[in-house]
Short mmCIF file of C-alpha atoms and ligand atoms in Angstrom, two decimals:
data_model
loop_
_atom_site.label_atom_id
_atom_site.label_comp_id
_atom_site.label_asym_id
_atom_site.label_seq_id
_atom_site.Cartn_x
_atom_site.Cartn_y
_atom_site.Cartn_z
CA UNK G 1 17.05 27.22 -47.45
CA UNK G 2 19.86 28.40 -44.60
CA UNK G 3 18.57 29.91 -41.29
CA UNK G 4 20.29 31.81 -39.03
CA UNK G 5 20.97 30.76 -35.54
CA UNK G 6 18.55 33.24 -34.33
CA UNK G 7 15.71 31.88 -36.57
CA UNK G 8 16.28 28.52 -35.64
CA UNK G 9 16.11 29.37 -32.07
CA UNK G 10 12.86 31.12 -32.58
CA UNK G 11 11.49 28.55 -34.36
CA UNK G 12 12.54 26.13 -31.63
CA UNK G 13 10.90 28.38 -29.34
CA UNK G 14 7.46 28.72 -31.05
CA UNK G 15 7.57 24.74 -31.37
CA UNK G 16 8.19 24.49 -27.58
CA UNK G 17 5.38 26.98 -26.80
CA UNK G 18 2.90 25.06 -28.98
CA UNK G 19 3.76 22.19 -27.39
CA UNK G 20 3.16 23.50 -23.82
CA UNK G 21 -0.11 24.71 -24.72
CA UNK G 22 -1.06 21.06 -26.24
CA UNK G 23 -0.22 19.71 -23.18
CA UNK G 24 -1.63 21.88 -21.09
CA UNK G 25 -5.32 21.24 -19.69
CA UNK G 26 -7.80 23.44 -21.02
CA UNK G 27 -10.89 21.58 -22.52
CA UNK G 28 -9.46 18.25 -23.04
CA UNK G 29 -11.34 15.41 -21.88
CA UNK G 30 -9.66 12.42 -19.94
CA UNK G 31 -6.60 14.30 -19.21
CA UNK G 32 -3.72 12.43 -17.25
CA UNK G 33 -2.24 14.40 -14.24
CA UNK G 34 0.96 13.34 -12.68
CA UNK G 35 1.54 13.04 -8.75
CA UNK G 36 4.56 11.99 -7.38
CA UNK G 37 4.87 9.50 -4.39
CA UNK G 38 7.50 9.98 -1.82
CA UNK G 39 11.11 11.68 -2.47
CA UNK G 40 14.44 10.33 -0.70
CA UNK G 41 17.98 11.59 -0.25
CA UNK G 42 20.70 9.94 -2.07
CA UNK G 43 21.64 7.75 0.78
CA UNK G 44 18.01 6.44 1.38
CA UNK G 45 18.07 7.66 5.00
CA UNK G 46 16.04 10.48 4.49
CA UNK G 47 12.50 10.04 3.32
CA UNK G 48 9.85 12.60 2.47
CA UNK G 49 6.59 10.67 3.25
CA UNK G 50 4.23 12.64 1.08
CA UNK G 51 2.20 12.88 -1.88
CA UNK G 52 3.94 15.68 -4.15
CA UNK G 53 1.98 17.78 -4.42
CA UNK G 54 -0.73 16.80 -1.77
CA UNK G 55 -3.29 19.08 -3.38
CA UNK G 56 -4.71 19.21 -6.82
CA UNK G 57 -7.52 20.24 -8.81
CA UNK G 58 -8.63 18.22 -11.75
CA UNK G 59 -11.99 18.00 -14.07
CA UNK G 60 -14.27 15.08 -13.83
CA UNK G 61 -13.40 12.05 -15.77
CA UNK G 62 -9.67 13.22 -15.60
CA UNK G 63 -6.99 10.54 -14.52
CA UNK G 64 -4.26 10.86 -11.96
CA UNK G 65 -0.91 8.68 -12.82
CA UNK G 66 0.85 8.31 -9.43
CA UNK G 67 4.28 7.38 -9.59
CA UNK G 68 6.75 6.41 -6.79
CA UNK G 69 10.15 7.82 -6.68
CA UNK G 70 11.44 6.01 -3.66
CA UNK G 71 12.81 2.91 -2.16
CA UNK G 72 10.38 2.86 1.09
CA UNK G 73 6.82 1.43 -0.17
CA UNK G 74 3.68 3.50 -0.26
CA UNK G 75 -0.02 2.69 -1.02
CA UNK G 76 -2.47 5.02 -2.84
CA UNK G 77 -5.67 4.65 -1.45
CA UNK G 78 -9.12 6.17 -1.53
CA UNK G 79 -11.39 4.87 1.01
CA UNK G 80 -15.02 5.07 0.87
CA UNK G 81 -16.79 7.37 2.93
CA UNK G 82 -16.61 6.57 6.82
CA UNK G 83 -14.40 3.52 5.89
CA UNK G 84 -12.44 2.31 8.84
CA UNK G 85 -8.71 2.26 8.21
CA UNK G 86 -7.30 -1.17 8.35
CA UNK G 87 -4.70 -1.90 11.26
CA UNK G 88 -2.44 -3.77 8.69
CA UNK G 89 -1.57 -2.47 5.03
CA UNK G 90 -1.82 -5.92 3.76
CA UNK G 91 -5.44 -5.55 3.86
CA UNK G 92 -5.82 -2.95 1.49
CA UNK G 93 -9.32 -1.99 0.93
CA UNK G 94 -10.39 -4.81 3.36
CA UNK G 95 -11.95 -6.96 0.48
CA UNK G 96 -10.66 -9.83 -1.70
CA UNK G 97 -8.31 -9.11 -3.55
CA UNK G 98 -7.29 -6.27 -1.14
CA UNK G 99 -5.70 -4.04 -3.69
CA UNK G 100 -6.99 -2.53 -7.02
CA UNK G 101 -5.44 -2.82 -10.67
CA UNK G 102 -4.29 -0.12 -12.48
CA UNK G 103 -6.02 1.69 -14.21
CA UNK G 104 -8.67 1.91 -11.66
CA UNK G 105 -11.96 3.98 -11.51
CA UNK G 106 -12.98 5.86 -8.13
CA UNK G 107 -16.35 7.44 -7.74
CA UNK G 108 -16.54 7.54 -4.00
CA UNK G 109 -18.59 4.34 -3.67
CA UNK G 110 -16.06 1.81 -3.07
CA UNK G 111 -12.59 1.83 -2.17
CA UNK G 112 -9.57 2.11 -4.38
CA UNK G 113 -5.90 1.13 -3.24
CA UNK G 114 -3.05 0.61 -5.07
CA UNK G 115 -0.75 -2.38 -3.66
CA UNK G 116 2.57 -1.21 -2.18
CA UNK G 117 4.50 0.93 -4.83
CA UNK G 118 8.13 1.06 -4.89
CA UNK G 119 10.45 3.23 -7.07
CA UNK G 120 9.50 3.38 -10.59
CA UNK G 121 6.02 1.87 -9.93
CA UNK G 122 2.90 3.61 -11.41
CA UNK G 123 -0.85 3.57 -10.58
CA UNK G 124 -3.57 5.43 -12.65
CA UNK G 125 -6.91 6.34 -11.23
CA UNK G 126 -9.69 8.05 -13.28
CA UNK G 127 -12.19 10.16 -11.06
CA UNK G 128 -15.58 10.03 -12.32
CA UNK G 129 -17.48 11.73 -9.89
CA UNK G 130 -17.18 15.43 -8.88
CA UNK G 131 -16.17 15.93 -5.13
CA UNK G 132 -13.36 16.52 -2.57
CA UNK G 133 -11.52 12.97 -1.73
CA UNK G 134 -8.77 12.32 0.79
CA UNK G 135 -5.74 10.31 -0.48
CA UNK G 136 -3.99 8.18 2.09
CA UNK G 137 -0.95 6.00 2.13
CA UNK G 138 -1.86 2.71 4.25
CA UNK G 139 1.80 2.18 5.67
CA UNK G 140 2.32 5.80 6.70
CA UNK G 141 -0.84 7.72 8.69
CA UNK G 142 0.61 11.05 8.31
CA UNK G 143 1.00 10.92 4.93
CA UNK G 144 -2.58 12.35 3.17
CA UNK G 145 -3.52 14.53 0.27
CA UNK G 146 -6.73 15.98 -1.17
CA UNK G 147 -8.07 15.53 -4.88
CA UNK G 148 -10.55 18.21 -5.89
CA UNK G 149 -12.64 16.70 -8.85
CA UNK G 150 -14.38 19.61 -10.56
CA UNK G 151 -17.33 19.62 -13.24
CA UNK G 152 -15.84 20.08 -16.65
CA UNK G 153 -17.25 23.64 -17.07
CA UNK G 154 -15.44 24.90 -13.85
CA UNK G 155 -11.92 26.56 -14.18
CA UNK G 156 -9.03 24.98 -12.95
CA UNK G 157 -6.29 27.04 -10.82
CA UNK G 158 -3.39 25.36 -12.12
CA UNK G 159 -1.78 23.32 -14.88
CA UNK G 160 0.78 20.55 -14.62
CA UNK G 161 4.22 22.49 -14.80
CA UNK G 162 3.07 24.30 -11.81
CA UNK G 163 2.21 21.14 -9.53
CA UNK G 164 5.57 19.71 -10.93
CA UNK G 165 7.74 22.70 -9.54
CA UNK G 166 5.58 22.59 -6.36
CA UNK G 167 6.30 18.92 -5.75
CA UNK G 168 9.88 19.89 -6.22
CA UNK G 169 9.63 22.26 -3.56
CA UNK G 170 7.83 20.27 -1.28
CA UNK G 171 10.33 17.40 -1.41
CA UNK G 172 13.16 19.75 -0.83
CA UNK G 173 11.73 21.27 2.35
CA UNK G 174 10.65 18.07 3.25
CA UNK G 175 14.36 16.33 2.96
CA UNK G 176 15.90 19.17 4.80
CA UNK G 177 13.72 18.77 7.64
CA UNK G 178 14.47 15.02 7.95
CA UNK G 179 17.48 15.51 10.25
CA UNK G 180 18.43 15.75 13.90
CA UNK G 181 19.01 19.46 13.74
CA UNK G 182 18.01 21.26 16.58
CA UNK G 183 17.11 18.21 18.56
CA UNK G 184 19.24 17.41 21.67
CA UNK G 185 19.88 13.74 23.05
CA UNK G 186 16.95 11.71 24.37
CA UNK G 187 16.12 12.19 27.97
CA UNK G 188 15.61 8.11 28.80
CA UNK G 189 17.02 6.24 31.54
CA UNK G 190 20.52 5.94 30.06
CA UNK G 191 21.11 9.42 29.14
CA UNK G 192 23.57 10.08 31.87
CA UNK G 193 25.72 7.08 31.05
CA UNK G 194 25.27 8.28 27.54
CA UNK G 195 24.78 5.17 26.02
CA UNK G 196 21.62 6.52 24.37
CA UNK G 197 20.73 5.98 20.53
CA UNK G 198 18.07 7.50 18.91
CA UNK G 199 16.18 5.42 16.59
CA UNK G 200 14.58 7.22 13.87
CA UNK G 201 13.33 10.62 13.89
CA UNK G 202 10.45 12.54 11.91
CA UNK G 203 8.40 15.82 11.56
CA UNK G 204 4.90 15.96 10.49
CA UNK G 205 4.16 19.00 8.57
CA UNK G 206 0.79 19.98 7.55
CA UNK G 207 -1.03 22.42 4.93
CA UNK G 208 -4.37 22.81 3.46
CA UNK G 209 -4.22 19.45 1.57
CA UNK G 210 -3.10 17.25 4.27
CA UNK G 211 -0.14 15.95 6.34
CA UNK G 212 3.44 14.87 5.00
CA UNK G 213 6.10 13.33 7.25
CA UNK G 214 9.91 14.21 7.02
CA UNK G 215 11.38 11.21 8.44
CA UNK G 216 14.89 9.88 9.09
CA UNK G 217 15.48 6.41 8.77
CA UNK G 218 18.70 6.06 10.47
CA UNK G 219 20.25 5.24 13.95
CA UNK G 220 21.91 8.36 15.37
CA UNK G 221 25.04 6.60 16.39
CA UNK G 222 25.55 3.76 13.99
CA UNK G 223 28.58 2.69 15.94
CA UNK G 224 29.10 2.80 19.74
CA UNK G 225 31.73 1.40 22.11
CA UNK G 226 30.78 0.37 25.52
CA UNK G 227 32.07 -1.90 28.33
CA UNK G 228 31.18 -5.23 29.31
CA UNK G 229 27.91 -5.05 31.51
CA UNK G 230 27.12 -1.98 30.08
CA UNK G 231 23.33 -1.20 28.78
CA UNK G 232 22.35 0.63 25.78
CA UNK G 233 19.18 2.04 25.37
CA UNK G 234 17.26 2.66 21.90
CA UNK G 235 14.55 5.33 21.96
CA UNK G 236 12.29 5.87 18.80
CA UNK G 237 11.41 9.69 18.36
CA UNK G 238 9.52 9.40 15.24
CA UNK G 239 5.92 10.41 15.64
CA UNK G 240 4.22 7.50 14.09
CA UNK G 241 6.49 5.18 12.17
CA UNK G 242 7.54 1.87 13.93
CA UNK G 243 11.13 0.54 14.00
CA UNK G 244 13.13 -2.28 15.25
CA UNK G 245 16.25 -3.19 17.11
CA UNK G 246 17.41 -6.64 15.61
CA UNK G 247 20.21 -8.62 16.55
CA UNK G 248 21.30 -12.19 15.00
CA UNK G 249 18.51 -13.92 13.23
CA UNK G 250 15.55 -11.62 11.39
CA UNK G 251 12.55 -12.72 12.60
CA UNK G 252 10.04 -13.74 9.74
CA UNK G 253 7.86 -10.84 8.65
CA UNK G 254 4.49 -12.12 10.51
CA UNK G 255 6.05 -11.66 13.73
CA UNK G 256 8.22 -8.71 13.10
CA UNK G 257 5.99 -6.28 15.27
CA UNK G 258 6.33 -8.59 18.19
CA UNK G 259 9.30 -8.78 20.81
CA UNK G 260 11.17 -12.30 20.63
CA UNK G 261 10.52 -14.47 23.69
CA UNK G 262 13.54 -13.19 25.75
CA UNK G 263 12.55 -9.85 25.95
CA UNK G 264 11.28 -8.62 29.37
CA UNK G 265 9.44 -5.28 30.14
CA UNK G 266 11.23 -3.07 32.58
CA UNK G 267 8.91 -1.59 35.27
CA UNK G 268 8.92 1.78 33.17
CA UNK G 269 7.46 0.03 30.19
CA UNK G 270 10.54 -0.06 28.16
CA UNK G 271 11.68 -3.66 26.70
CA UNK G 272 14.94 -5.18 27.97
CA UNK G 273 17.29 -7.82 26.44
CA UNK G 274 20.62 -9.59 27.62
CA UNK G 275 23.18 -10.72 24.96
CA UNK G 276 25.66 -13.10 26.38
CA UNK G 277 27.82 -13.24 23.39
CA UNK G 278 28.20 -12.18 19.78
CA UNK G 279 25.99 -13.65 17.21
CA UNK G 280 23.11 -14.21 19.64
CA UNK G 281 19.72 -12.88 18.47
CA UNK G 282 17.11 -10.75 20.12
CA UNK G 283 14.46 -8.46 18.53
CA UNK G 284 12.70 -5.72 20.15
CA UNK G 285 9.34 -5.78 18.14
CA UNK G 286 8.12 -2.41 16.99
CA UNK G 287 9.16 0.21 19.08
CA UNK G 288 6.58 3.11 18.36
CA UNK G 289 4.94 6.04 19.85
CA UNK G 290 1.36 5.74 20.52
CA UNK G 291 -1.04 6.64 17.92
CA UNK G 292 -2.49 10.21 17.88
CA UNK G 293 -5.38 10.92 19.95
CA UNK G 294 -8.62 10.85 18.05
CA UNK G 295 -12.10 11.68 19.34
CA UNK G 296 -14.81 8.81 19.86
CA UNK G 297 -12.22 6.23 19.64
CA UNK G 298 -11.04 4.24 22.58
CA UNK G 299 -7.61 5.92 24.18
CA UNK G 300 -4.57 3.62 23.43
CA UNK G 301 -1.90 3.20 26.22
CA UNK G 302 1.55 5.26 25.87
CA UNK G 303 3.54 3.83 23.26
CA UNK G 304 6.57 1.55 23.77
CA UNK G 305 9.24 3.55 22.54
CA UNK G 306 12.37 2.44 24.34
CA UNK G 307 14.55 -0.92 24.17
CA UNK G 308 17.50 -1.72 26.50
CA UNK G 309 20.12 -4.64 25.86
CA UNK G 310 22.55 -5.34 28.48
CA UNK G 311 26.03 -6.84 26.79
CA UNK G 312 27.72 -9.71 28.86
CA UNK G 313 31.00 -10.30 26.83
CA UNK G 314 33.30 -8.31 24.60
CA UNK G 315 32.83 -8.35 20.68
CA UNK G 316 31.14 -6.67 18.03
CA UNK G 317 27.22 -6.70 17.80
CA UNK G 318 25.72 -5.90 14.70
CA UNK G 319 22.04 -4.47 14.48
CA UNK G 320 19.49 -3.49 12.15
CA UNK G 321 15.74 -2.21 12.00
CA UNK G 322 13.97 -5.18 10.40
CA UNK G 323 11.67 -2.55 8.69
CA UNK G 324 14.17 -0.23 7.10
CA UNK G 325 17.57 -2.15 6.39
CA UNK G 326 16.91 -2.08 3.15
CA UNK G 327 16.95 1.72 3.31
CA UNK G 328 20.58 1.36 5.27
CA UNK G 329 19.13 1.52 8.89
CA UNK G 330 21.82 -0.56 10.71
CA UNK G 331 24.36 -0.20 13.50
CA UNK G 332 26.69 -2.03 15.66
CA UNK G 333 27.80 -2.09 19.34
CA UNK G 334 31.35 -2.66 19.94
CA UNK G 335 31.89 -4.08 23.68
CA UNK G 336 35.48 -3.69 25.12
CU1 LIG V 401 13.22 1.48 10.92
#
């Protein structure tokens, strides 16, 4: 039987419609929803540190499969009520083993955490108890979301295609925010001499579901030319993400948060190193803002947001951020 093109197109549309109806939610037990973790620019420099979308309504016993879309690692973590956030993401939920295996079940009585997920990794969680739950990333403090788990009889406001479109919108918005537009040069000590390099930048965006961060994982000046004896100042402008300025030998992971032994502290709190010749090593340790103010928690001191290096001889001095060099966060100082 020969069909006209329009008949075949109609059949195709009908099948598509049936497919959409069958794959959409109403009345199906153990439905699996999808949430994207992170989004990034092609050059990896701009990162949306976000659950996409960061608010979703599901039914009791439904699953959510979280899928990483990025090279920056993230965890998907549901802590139990009033659990204290670990100081270090490698502690995961704080038990042994620290991380859960997929598929996991969350019922609000014990913590569930995916290990750090990288691009393409997935982690599935079934939600067996009604309630409203916060999802966090243990690596990025301003990356949170809310899962509303409703009883099976309750109507749900949206279906998966709505969340997919919302995820795309939120990713586009965050990535467009993750740059230096509208930010002037930094106001540190070296500003007048213009040997100033901004280390990362970010904006935290909030909505009813939680917080997302639009982060730039770059040095503003990846190549700077100076004179022998000059000092360059790096300043981290990101409100939460640590970065390092690392010359020469990269330190072991366990000591990356701390400055190398040669680093001194200036009177205004900035860290300072001197490099005598190309190839010499120095490491800033974490350069980062103080944590956000939180009531009933001891107030932390100001952050260590600046690192200075004085260059004693001519040559080329490459440097990296030891945390984000894999995303292309590198630079060099040319000393004439
Ligand atoms: Cu970095």
